[in-house]
PDB file of C-alpha atoms in Angstrom:
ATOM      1  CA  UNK A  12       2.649   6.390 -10.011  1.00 83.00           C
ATOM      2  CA  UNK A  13       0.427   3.697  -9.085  1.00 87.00           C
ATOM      3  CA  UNK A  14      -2.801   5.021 -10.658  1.00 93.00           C
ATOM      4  CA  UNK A  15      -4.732   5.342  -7.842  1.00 97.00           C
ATOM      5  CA  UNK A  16      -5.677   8.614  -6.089  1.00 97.00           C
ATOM      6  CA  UNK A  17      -6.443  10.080  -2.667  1.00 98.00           C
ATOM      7  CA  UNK A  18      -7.440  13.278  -1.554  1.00 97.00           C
ATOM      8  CA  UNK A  19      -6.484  15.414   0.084  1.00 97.00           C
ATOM      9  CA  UNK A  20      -2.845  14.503   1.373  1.00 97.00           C
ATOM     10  CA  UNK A  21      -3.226  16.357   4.169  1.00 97.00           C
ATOM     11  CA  UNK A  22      -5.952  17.282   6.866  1.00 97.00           C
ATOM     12  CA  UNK A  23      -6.054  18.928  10.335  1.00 97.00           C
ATOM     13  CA  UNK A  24      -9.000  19.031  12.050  1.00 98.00           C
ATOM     14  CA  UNK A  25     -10.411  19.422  15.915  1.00 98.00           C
ATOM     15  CA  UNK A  26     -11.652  16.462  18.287  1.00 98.00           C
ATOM     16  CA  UNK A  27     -15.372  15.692  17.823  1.00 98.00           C
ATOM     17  CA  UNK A  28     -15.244  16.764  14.277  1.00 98.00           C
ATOM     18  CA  UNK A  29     -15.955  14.651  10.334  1.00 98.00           C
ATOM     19  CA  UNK A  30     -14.345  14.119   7.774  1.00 98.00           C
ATOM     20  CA  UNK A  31     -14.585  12.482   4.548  1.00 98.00           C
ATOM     21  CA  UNK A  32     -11.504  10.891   2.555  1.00 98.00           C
ATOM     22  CA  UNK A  33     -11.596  10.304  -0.992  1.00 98.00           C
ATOM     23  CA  UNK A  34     -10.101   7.385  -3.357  1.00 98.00           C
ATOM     24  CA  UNK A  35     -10.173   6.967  -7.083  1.00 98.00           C
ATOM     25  CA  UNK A  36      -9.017   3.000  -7.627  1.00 97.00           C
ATOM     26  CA  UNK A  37      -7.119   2.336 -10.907  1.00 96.00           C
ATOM     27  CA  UNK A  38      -8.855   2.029 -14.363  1.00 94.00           C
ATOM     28  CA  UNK A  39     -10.686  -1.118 -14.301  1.00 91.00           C
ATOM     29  CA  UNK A  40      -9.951  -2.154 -10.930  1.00 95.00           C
ATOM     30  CA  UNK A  41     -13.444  -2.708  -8.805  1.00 95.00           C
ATOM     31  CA  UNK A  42     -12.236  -3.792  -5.688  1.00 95.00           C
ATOM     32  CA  UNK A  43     -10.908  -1.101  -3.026  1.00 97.00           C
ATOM     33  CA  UNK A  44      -9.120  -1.421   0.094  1.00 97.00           C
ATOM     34  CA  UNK A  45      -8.453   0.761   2.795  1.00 98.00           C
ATOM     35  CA  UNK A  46      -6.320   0.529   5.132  1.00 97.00           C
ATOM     36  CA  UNK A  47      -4.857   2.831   8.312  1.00 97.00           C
ATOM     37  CA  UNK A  48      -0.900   3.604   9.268  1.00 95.00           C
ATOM     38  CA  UNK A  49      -0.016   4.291  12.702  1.00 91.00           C
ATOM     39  CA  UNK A  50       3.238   3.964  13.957  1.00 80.00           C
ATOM     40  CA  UNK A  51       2.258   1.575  16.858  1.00 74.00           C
ATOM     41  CA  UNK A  52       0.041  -0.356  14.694  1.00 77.00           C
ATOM     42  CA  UNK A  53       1.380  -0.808  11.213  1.00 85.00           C
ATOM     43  CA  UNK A  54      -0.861  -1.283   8.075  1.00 93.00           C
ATOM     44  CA  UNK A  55      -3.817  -2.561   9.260  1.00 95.00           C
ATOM     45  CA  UNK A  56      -6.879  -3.547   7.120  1.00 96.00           C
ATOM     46  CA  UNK A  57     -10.111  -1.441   7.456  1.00 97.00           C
ATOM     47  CA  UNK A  58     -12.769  -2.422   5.050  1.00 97.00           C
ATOM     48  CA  UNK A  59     -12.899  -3.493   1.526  1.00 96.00           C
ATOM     49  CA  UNK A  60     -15.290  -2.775  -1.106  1.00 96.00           C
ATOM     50  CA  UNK A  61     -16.205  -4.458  -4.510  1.00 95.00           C
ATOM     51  CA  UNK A  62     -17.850  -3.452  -7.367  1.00 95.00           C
ATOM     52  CA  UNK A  63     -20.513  -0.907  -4.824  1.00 95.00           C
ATOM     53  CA  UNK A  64     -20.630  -3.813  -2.487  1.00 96.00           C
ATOM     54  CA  UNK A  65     -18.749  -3.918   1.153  1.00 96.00           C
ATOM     55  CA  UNK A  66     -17.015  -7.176   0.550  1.00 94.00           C
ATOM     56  CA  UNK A  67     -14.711  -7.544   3.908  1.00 94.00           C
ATOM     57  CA  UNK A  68     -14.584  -6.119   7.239  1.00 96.00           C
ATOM     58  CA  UNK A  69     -11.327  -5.947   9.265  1.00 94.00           C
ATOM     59  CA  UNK A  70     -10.544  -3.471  12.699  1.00 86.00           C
ATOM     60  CA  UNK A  71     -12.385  -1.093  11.476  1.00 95.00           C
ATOM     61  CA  UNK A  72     -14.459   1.307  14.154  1.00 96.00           C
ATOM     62  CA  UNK A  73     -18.012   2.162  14.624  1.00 96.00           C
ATOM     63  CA  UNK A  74     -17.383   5.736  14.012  1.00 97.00           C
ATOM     64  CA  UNK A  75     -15.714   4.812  10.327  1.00 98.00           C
ATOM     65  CA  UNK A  76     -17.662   4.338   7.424  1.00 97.00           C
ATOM     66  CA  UNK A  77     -16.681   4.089   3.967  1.00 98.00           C
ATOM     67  CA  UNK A  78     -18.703   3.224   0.814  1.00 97.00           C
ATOM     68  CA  UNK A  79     -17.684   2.807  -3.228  1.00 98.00           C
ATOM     69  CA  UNK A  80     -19.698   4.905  -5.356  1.00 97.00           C
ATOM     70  CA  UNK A  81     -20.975   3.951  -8.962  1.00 96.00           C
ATOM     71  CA  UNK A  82     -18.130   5.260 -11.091  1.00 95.00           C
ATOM     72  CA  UNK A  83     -15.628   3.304  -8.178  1.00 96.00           C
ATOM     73  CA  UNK A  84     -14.395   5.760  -6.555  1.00 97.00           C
ATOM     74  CA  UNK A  85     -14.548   5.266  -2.353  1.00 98.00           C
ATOM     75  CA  UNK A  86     -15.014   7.236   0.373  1.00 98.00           C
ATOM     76  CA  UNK A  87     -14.323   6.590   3.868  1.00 98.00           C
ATOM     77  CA  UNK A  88     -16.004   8.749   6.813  1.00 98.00           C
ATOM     78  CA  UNK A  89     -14.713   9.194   9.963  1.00 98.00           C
ATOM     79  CA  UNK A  90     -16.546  11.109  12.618  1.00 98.00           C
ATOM     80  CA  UNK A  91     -16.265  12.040  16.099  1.00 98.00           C
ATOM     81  CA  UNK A  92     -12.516  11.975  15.975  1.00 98.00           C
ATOM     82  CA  UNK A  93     -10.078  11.494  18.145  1.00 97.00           C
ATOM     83  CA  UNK A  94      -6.890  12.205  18.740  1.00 96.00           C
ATOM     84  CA  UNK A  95      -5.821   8.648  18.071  1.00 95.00           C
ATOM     85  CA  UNK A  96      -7.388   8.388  15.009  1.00 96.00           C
ATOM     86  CA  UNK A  97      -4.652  10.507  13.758  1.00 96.00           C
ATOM     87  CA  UNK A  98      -2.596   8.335  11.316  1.00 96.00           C
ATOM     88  CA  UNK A  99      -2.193   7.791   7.954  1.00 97.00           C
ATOM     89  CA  UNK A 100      -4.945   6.514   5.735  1.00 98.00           C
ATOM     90  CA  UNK A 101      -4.504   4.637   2.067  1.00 98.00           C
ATOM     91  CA  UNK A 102      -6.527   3.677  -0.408  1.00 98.00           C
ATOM     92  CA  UNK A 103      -5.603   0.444  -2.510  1.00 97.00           C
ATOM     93  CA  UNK A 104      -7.379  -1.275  -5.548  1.00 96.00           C
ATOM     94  CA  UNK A 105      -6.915  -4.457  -7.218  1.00 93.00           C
ATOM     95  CA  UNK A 106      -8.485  -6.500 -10.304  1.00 89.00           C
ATOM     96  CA  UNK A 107      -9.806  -9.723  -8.261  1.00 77.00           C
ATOM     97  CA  UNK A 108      -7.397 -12.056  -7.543  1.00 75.00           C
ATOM     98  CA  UNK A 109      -4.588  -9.757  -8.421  1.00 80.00           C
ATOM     99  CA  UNK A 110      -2.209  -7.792  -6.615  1.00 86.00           C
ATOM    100  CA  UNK A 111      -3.275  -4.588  -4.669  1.00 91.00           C
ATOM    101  CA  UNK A 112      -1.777  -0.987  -5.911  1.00 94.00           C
ATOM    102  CA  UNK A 113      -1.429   1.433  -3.367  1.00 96.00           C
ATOM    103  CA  UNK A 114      -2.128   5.341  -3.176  1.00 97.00           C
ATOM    104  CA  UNK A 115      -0.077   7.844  -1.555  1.00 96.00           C
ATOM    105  CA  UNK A 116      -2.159   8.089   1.563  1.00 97.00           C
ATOM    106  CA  UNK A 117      -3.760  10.754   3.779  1.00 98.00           C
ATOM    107  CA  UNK A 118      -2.441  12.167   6.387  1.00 97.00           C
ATOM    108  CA  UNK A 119      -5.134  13.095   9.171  1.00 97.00           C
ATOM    109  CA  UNK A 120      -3.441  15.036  12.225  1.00 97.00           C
ATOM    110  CA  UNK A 121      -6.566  15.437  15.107  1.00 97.00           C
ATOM    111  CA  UNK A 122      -5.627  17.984  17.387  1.00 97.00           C
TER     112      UNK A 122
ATOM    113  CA  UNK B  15       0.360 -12.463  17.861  1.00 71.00           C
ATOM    114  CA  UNK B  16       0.213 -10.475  14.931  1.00 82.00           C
ATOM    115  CA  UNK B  17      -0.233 -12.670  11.641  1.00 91.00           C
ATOM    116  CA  UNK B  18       2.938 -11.916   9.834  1.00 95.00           C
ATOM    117  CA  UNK B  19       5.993 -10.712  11.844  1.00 94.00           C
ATOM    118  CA  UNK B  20       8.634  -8.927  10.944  1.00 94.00           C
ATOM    119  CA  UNK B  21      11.713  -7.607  12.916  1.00 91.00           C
ATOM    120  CA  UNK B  22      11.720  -3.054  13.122  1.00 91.00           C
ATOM    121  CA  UNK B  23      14.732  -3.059  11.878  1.00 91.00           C
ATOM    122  CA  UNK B  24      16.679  -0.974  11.469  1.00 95.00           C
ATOM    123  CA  UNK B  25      19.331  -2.675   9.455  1.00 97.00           C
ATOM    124  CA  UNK B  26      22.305  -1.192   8.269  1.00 97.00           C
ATOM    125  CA  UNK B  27      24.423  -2.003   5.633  1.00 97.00           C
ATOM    126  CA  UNK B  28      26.590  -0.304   2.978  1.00 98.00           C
ATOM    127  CA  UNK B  29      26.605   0.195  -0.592  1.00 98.00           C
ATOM    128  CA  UNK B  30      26.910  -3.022  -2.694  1.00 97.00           C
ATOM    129  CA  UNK B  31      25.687  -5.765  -0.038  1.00 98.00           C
ATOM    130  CA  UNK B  32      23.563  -8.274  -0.077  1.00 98.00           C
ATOM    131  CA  UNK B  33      20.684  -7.464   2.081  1.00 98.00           C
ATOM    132  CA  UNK B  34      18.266 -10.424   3.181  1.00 97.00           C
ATOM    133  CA  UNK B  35      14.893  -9.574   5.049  1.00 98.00           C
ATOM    134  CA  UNK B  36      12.695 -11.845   6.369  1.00 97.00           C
ATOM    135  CA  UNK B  37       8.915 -12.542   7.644  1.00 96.00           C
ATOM    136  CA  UNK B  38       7.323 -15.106   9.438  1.00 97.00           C
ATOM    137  CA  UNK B  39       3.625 -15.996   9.514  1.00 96.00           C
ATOM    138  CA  UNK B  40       0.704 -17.491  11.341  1.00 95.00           C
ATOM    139  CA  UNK B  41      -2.237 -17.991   8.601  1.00 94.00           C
ATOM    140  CA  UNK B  42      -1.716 -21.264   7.203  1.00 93.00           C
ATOM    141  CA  UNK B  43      -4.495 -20.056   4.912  1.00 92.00           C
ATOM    142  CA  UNK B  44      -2.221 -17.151   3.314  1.00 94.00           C
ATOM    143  CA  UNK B  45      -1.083 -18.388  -0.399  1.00 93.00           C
ATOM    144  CA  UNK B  46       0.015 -15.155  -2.143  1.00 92.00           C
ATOM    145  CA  UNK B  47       3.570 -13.378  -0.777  1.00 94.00           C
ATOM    146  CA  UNK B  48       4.229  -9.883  -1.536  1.00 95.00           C
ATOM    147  CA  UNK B  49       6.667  -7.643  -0.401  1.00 97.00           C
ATOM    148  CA  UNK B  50       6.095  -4.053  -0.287  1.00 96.00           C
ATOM    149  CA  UNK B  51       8.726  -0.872  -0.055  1.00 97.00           C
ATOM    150  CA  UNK B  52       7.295   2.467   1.665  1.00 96.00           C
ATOM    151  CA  UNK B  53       9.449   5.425   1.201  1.00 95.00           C
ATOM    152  CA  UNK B  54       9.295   8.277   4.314  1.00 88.00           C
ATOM    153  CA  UNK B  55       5.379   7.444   4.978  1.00 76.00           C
ATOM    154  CA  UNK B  56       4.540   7.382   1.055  1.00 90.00           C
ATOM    155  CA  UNK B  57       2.183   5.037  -0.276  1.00 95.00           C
ATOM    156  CA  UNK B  58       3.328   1.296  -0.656  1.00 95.00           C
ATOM    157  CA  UNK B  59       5.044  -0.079  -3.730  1.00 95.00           C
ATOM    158  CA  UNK B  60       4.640  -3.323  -4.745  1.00 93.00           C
ATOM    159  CA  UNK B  61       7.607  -5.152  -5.220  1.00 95.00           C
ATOM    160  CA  UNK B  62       7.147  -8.723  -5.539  1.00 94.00           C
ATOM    161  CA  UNK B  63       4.370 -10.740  -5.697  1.00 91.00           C
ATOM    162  CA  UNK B  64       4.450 -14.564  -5.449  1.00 90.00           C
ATOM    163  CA  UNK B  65       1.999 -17.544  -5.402  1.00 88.00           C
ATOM    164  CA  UNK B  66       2.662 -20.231  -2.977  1.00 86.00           C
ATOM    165  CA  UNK B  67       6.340 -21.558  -2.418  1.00 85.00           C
ATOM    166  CA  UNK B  68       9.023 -20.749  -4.550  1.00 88.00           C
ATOM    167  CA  UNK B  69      11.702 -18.734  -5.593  1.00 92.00           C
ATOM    168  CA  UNK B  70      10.753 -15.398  -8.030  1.00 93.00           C
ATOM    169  CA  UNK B  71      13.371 -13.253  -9.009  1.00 95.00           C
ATOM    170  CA  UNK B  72      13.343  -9.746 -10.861  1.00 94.00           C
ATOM    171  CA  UNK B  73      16.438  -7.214 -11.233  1.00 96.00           C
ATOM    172  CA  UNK B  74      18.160  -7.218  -7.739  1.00 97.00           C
ATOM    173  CA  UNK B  75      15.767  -8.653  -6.055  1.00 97.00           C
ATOM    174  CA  UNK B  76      14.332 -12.192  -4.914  1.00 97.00           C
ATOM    175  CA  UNK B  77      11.665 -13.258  -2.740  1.00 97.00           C
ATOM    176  CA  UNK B  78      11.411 -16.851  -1.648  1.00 96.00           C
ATOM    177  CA  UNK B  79       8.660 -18.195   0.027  1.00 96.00           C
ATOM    178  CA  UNK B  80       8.744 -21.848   2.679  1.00 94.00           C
ATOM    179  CA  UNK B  81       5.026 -22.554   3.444  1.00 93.00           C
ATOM    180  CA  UNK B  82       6.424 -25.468   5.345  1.00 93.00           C
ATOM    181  CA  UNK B  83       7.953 -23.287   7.853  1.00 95.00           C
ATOM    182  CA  UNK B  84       6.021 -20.060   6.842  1.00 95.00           C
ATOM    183  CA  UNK B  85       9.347 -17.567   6.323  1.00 96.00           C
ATOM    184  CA  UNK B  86       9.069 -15.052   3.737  1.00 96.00           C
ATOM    185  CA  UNK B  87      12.348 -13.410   2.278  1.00 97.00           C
ATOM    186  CA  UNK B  88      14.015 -10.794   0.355  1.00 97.00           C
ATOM    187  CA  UNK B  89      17.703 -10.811  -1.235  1.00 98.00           C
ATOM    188  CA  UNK B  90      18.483  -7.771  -2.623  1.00 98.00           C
ATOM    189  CA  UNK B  91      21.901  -7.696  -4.255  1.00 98.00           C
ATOM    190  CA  UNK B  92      24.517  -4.883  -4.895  1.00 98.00           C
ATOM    191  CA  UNK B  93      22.488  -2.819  -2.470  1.00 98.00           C
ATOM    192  CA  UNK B  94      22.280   1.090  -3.706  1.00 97.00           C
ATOM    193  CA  UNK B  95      21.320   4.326  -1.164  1.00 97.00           C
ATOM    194  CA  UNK B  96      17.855   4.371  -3.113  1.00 96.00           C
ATOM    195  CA  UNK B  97      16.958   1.144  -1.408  1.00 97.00           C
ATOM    196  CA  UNK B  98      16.776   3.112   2.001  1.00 97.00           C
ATOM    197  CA  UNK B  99      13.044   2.644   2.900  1.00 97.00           C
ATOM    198  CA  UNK B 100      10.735   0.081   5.074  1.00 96.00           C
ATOM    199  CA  UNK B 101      10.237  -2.741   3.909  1.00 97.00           C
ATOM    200  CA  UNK B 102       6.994  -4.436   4.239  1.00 96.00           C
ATOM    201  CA  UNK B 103       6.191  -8.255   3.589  1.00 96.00           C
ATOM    202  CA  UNK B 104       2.344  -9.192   3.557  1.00 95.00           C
ATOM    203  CA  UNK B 105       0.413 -12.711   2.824  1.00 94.00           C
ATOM    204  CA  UNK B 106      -2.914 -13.115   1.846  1.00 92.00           C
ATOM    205  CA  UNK B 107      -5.405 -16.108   1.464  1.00 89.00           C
ATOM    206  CA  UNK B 108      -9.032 -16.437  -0.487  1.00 82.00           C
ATOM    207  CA  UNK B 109      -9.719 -13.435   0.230  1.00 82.00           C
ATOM    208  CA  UNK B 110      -6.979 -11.707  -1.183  1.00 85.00           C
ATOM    209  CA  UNK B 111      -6.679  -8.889   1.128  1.00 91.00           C
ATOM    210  CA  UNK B 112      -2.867  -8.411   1.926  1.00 92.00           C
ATOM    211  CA  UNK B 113      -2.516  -8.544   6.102  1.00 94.00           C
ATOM    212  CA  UNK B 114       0.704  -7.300   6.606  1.00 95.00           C
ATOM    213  CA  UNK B 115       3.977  -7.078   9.322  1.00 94.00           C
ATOM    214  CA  UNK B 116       4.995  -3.827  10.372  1.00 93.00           C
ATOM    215  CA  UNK B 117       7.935  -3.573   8.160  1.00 94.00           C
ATOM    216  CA  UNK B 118      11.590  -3.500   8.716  1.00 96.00           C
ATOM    217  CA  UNK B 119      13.842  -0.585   7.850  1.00 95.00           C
ATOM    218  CA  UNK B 120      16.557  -0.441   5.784  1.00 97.00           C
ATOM    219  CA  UNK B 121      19.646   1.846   5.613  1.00 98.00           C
ATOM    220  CA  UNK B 122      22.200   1.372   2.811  1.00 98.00           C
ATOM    221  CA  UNK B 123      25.180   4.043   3.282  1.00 97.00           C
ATOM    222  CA  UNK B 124      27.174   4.884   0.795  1.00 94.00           C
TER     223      UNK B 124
END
């Protein structure tokens, strides 16, 4: 168990539609990462936060947003899906400088 | 060109080998080296992190690091069935936000 937590594990939902993802970072670690898991694609960087503050911005789309509340935990928005958006999404948290501890993921099916 | 590459896979080998994997990279920025191992589409584990070049071993496995040619590697000795899984290598500079290959699978059969 790496510490750090992501709801839910699963989601279906239709074209068009929102939805919110939710990660709780390990104790004591303020930065966040998340990052998406397609098959064609990889792990690819989406946006980090630090300490409530975006910090880095990588391929991540218009229609995502995230943000990284006051007690840590993150949330990352997605809206007007598509079905390519299906994929696999983790959370990932870090001390600064340190290495980055990985969650078990969502998996977001868009049908 | 993606940033780190890594070869699909898969690779096959059987119980008790020595299995090497192996990453190349772009970012002559990147100074920390970690590899990764993703069960079935489970969350990344970390299993080696390194600064710079250098050998770093722990248990079974070692991960060396050539910044002069930027290759990336992982031994993993006596090879056991539990080591089936993707393995994914990933650099990082400043920043420190891990860009990683697309992994390489690896079957051990018994």
């Amino acid at each position: 168990d790496s510490g750090v937590t992501q709801t839910p594990k699963h989601l279906i939902t239709a074209t068009g539609q929102r939805v919110t993802l939710r990660c709780s970072p390990r104790s004591g670690d303020l930065s966040v990462y998340w990052y998406q898991q397609s098959l064609d694609q990889g792990l690819q960087f989406l946006i980090q936060y630090y300490n409530g503050e975006e910090r880095a911005k990588g391929n991540i789309l218009e229609r995502f947003s995230a943000q990284q509340f006051p007690d840590l935990h993150s949330e990352l928005n997605l809206s007007s899906l598509e079905l390519g958006d299906s994929a696999l999404y983790f959370c990932a948290s870090s001390v600064p400088g340190e290495r980055a501890f990985f969650g078990q993921g969502t998996r977001l099916t868009v049908v | 060109q993606k940033e780190v590459e890594q070869d699909p896979g898969p690779l096959s080998v059987p119980e008790g080998a020595i299995v090497s994997l192996n990453c190349t990279y772009s970012n002559s920025a990147f100074q920390y080296f970690m590899w990764y191992r993703q069960y079935s589409r489970k969350g990344p584990e970390l299993l080696m992190y390194t600064y710079s070049s250098g050998n770093k071993e722990d248990g079974r496995f070692t991960a060396q690091v050539d910044k002069s040619s930027k290759y990336i590697s992982l031994f993993i000795r006596d090879s056991q069935p539990s080591d089936s899984a993707t393995y994914l290598c990933a650099g990082s500079g400043g920043s420190y936000i891990p860009t990683f290959g697309r992994g390489t699978s690896l079957i051990v059969h018994p």
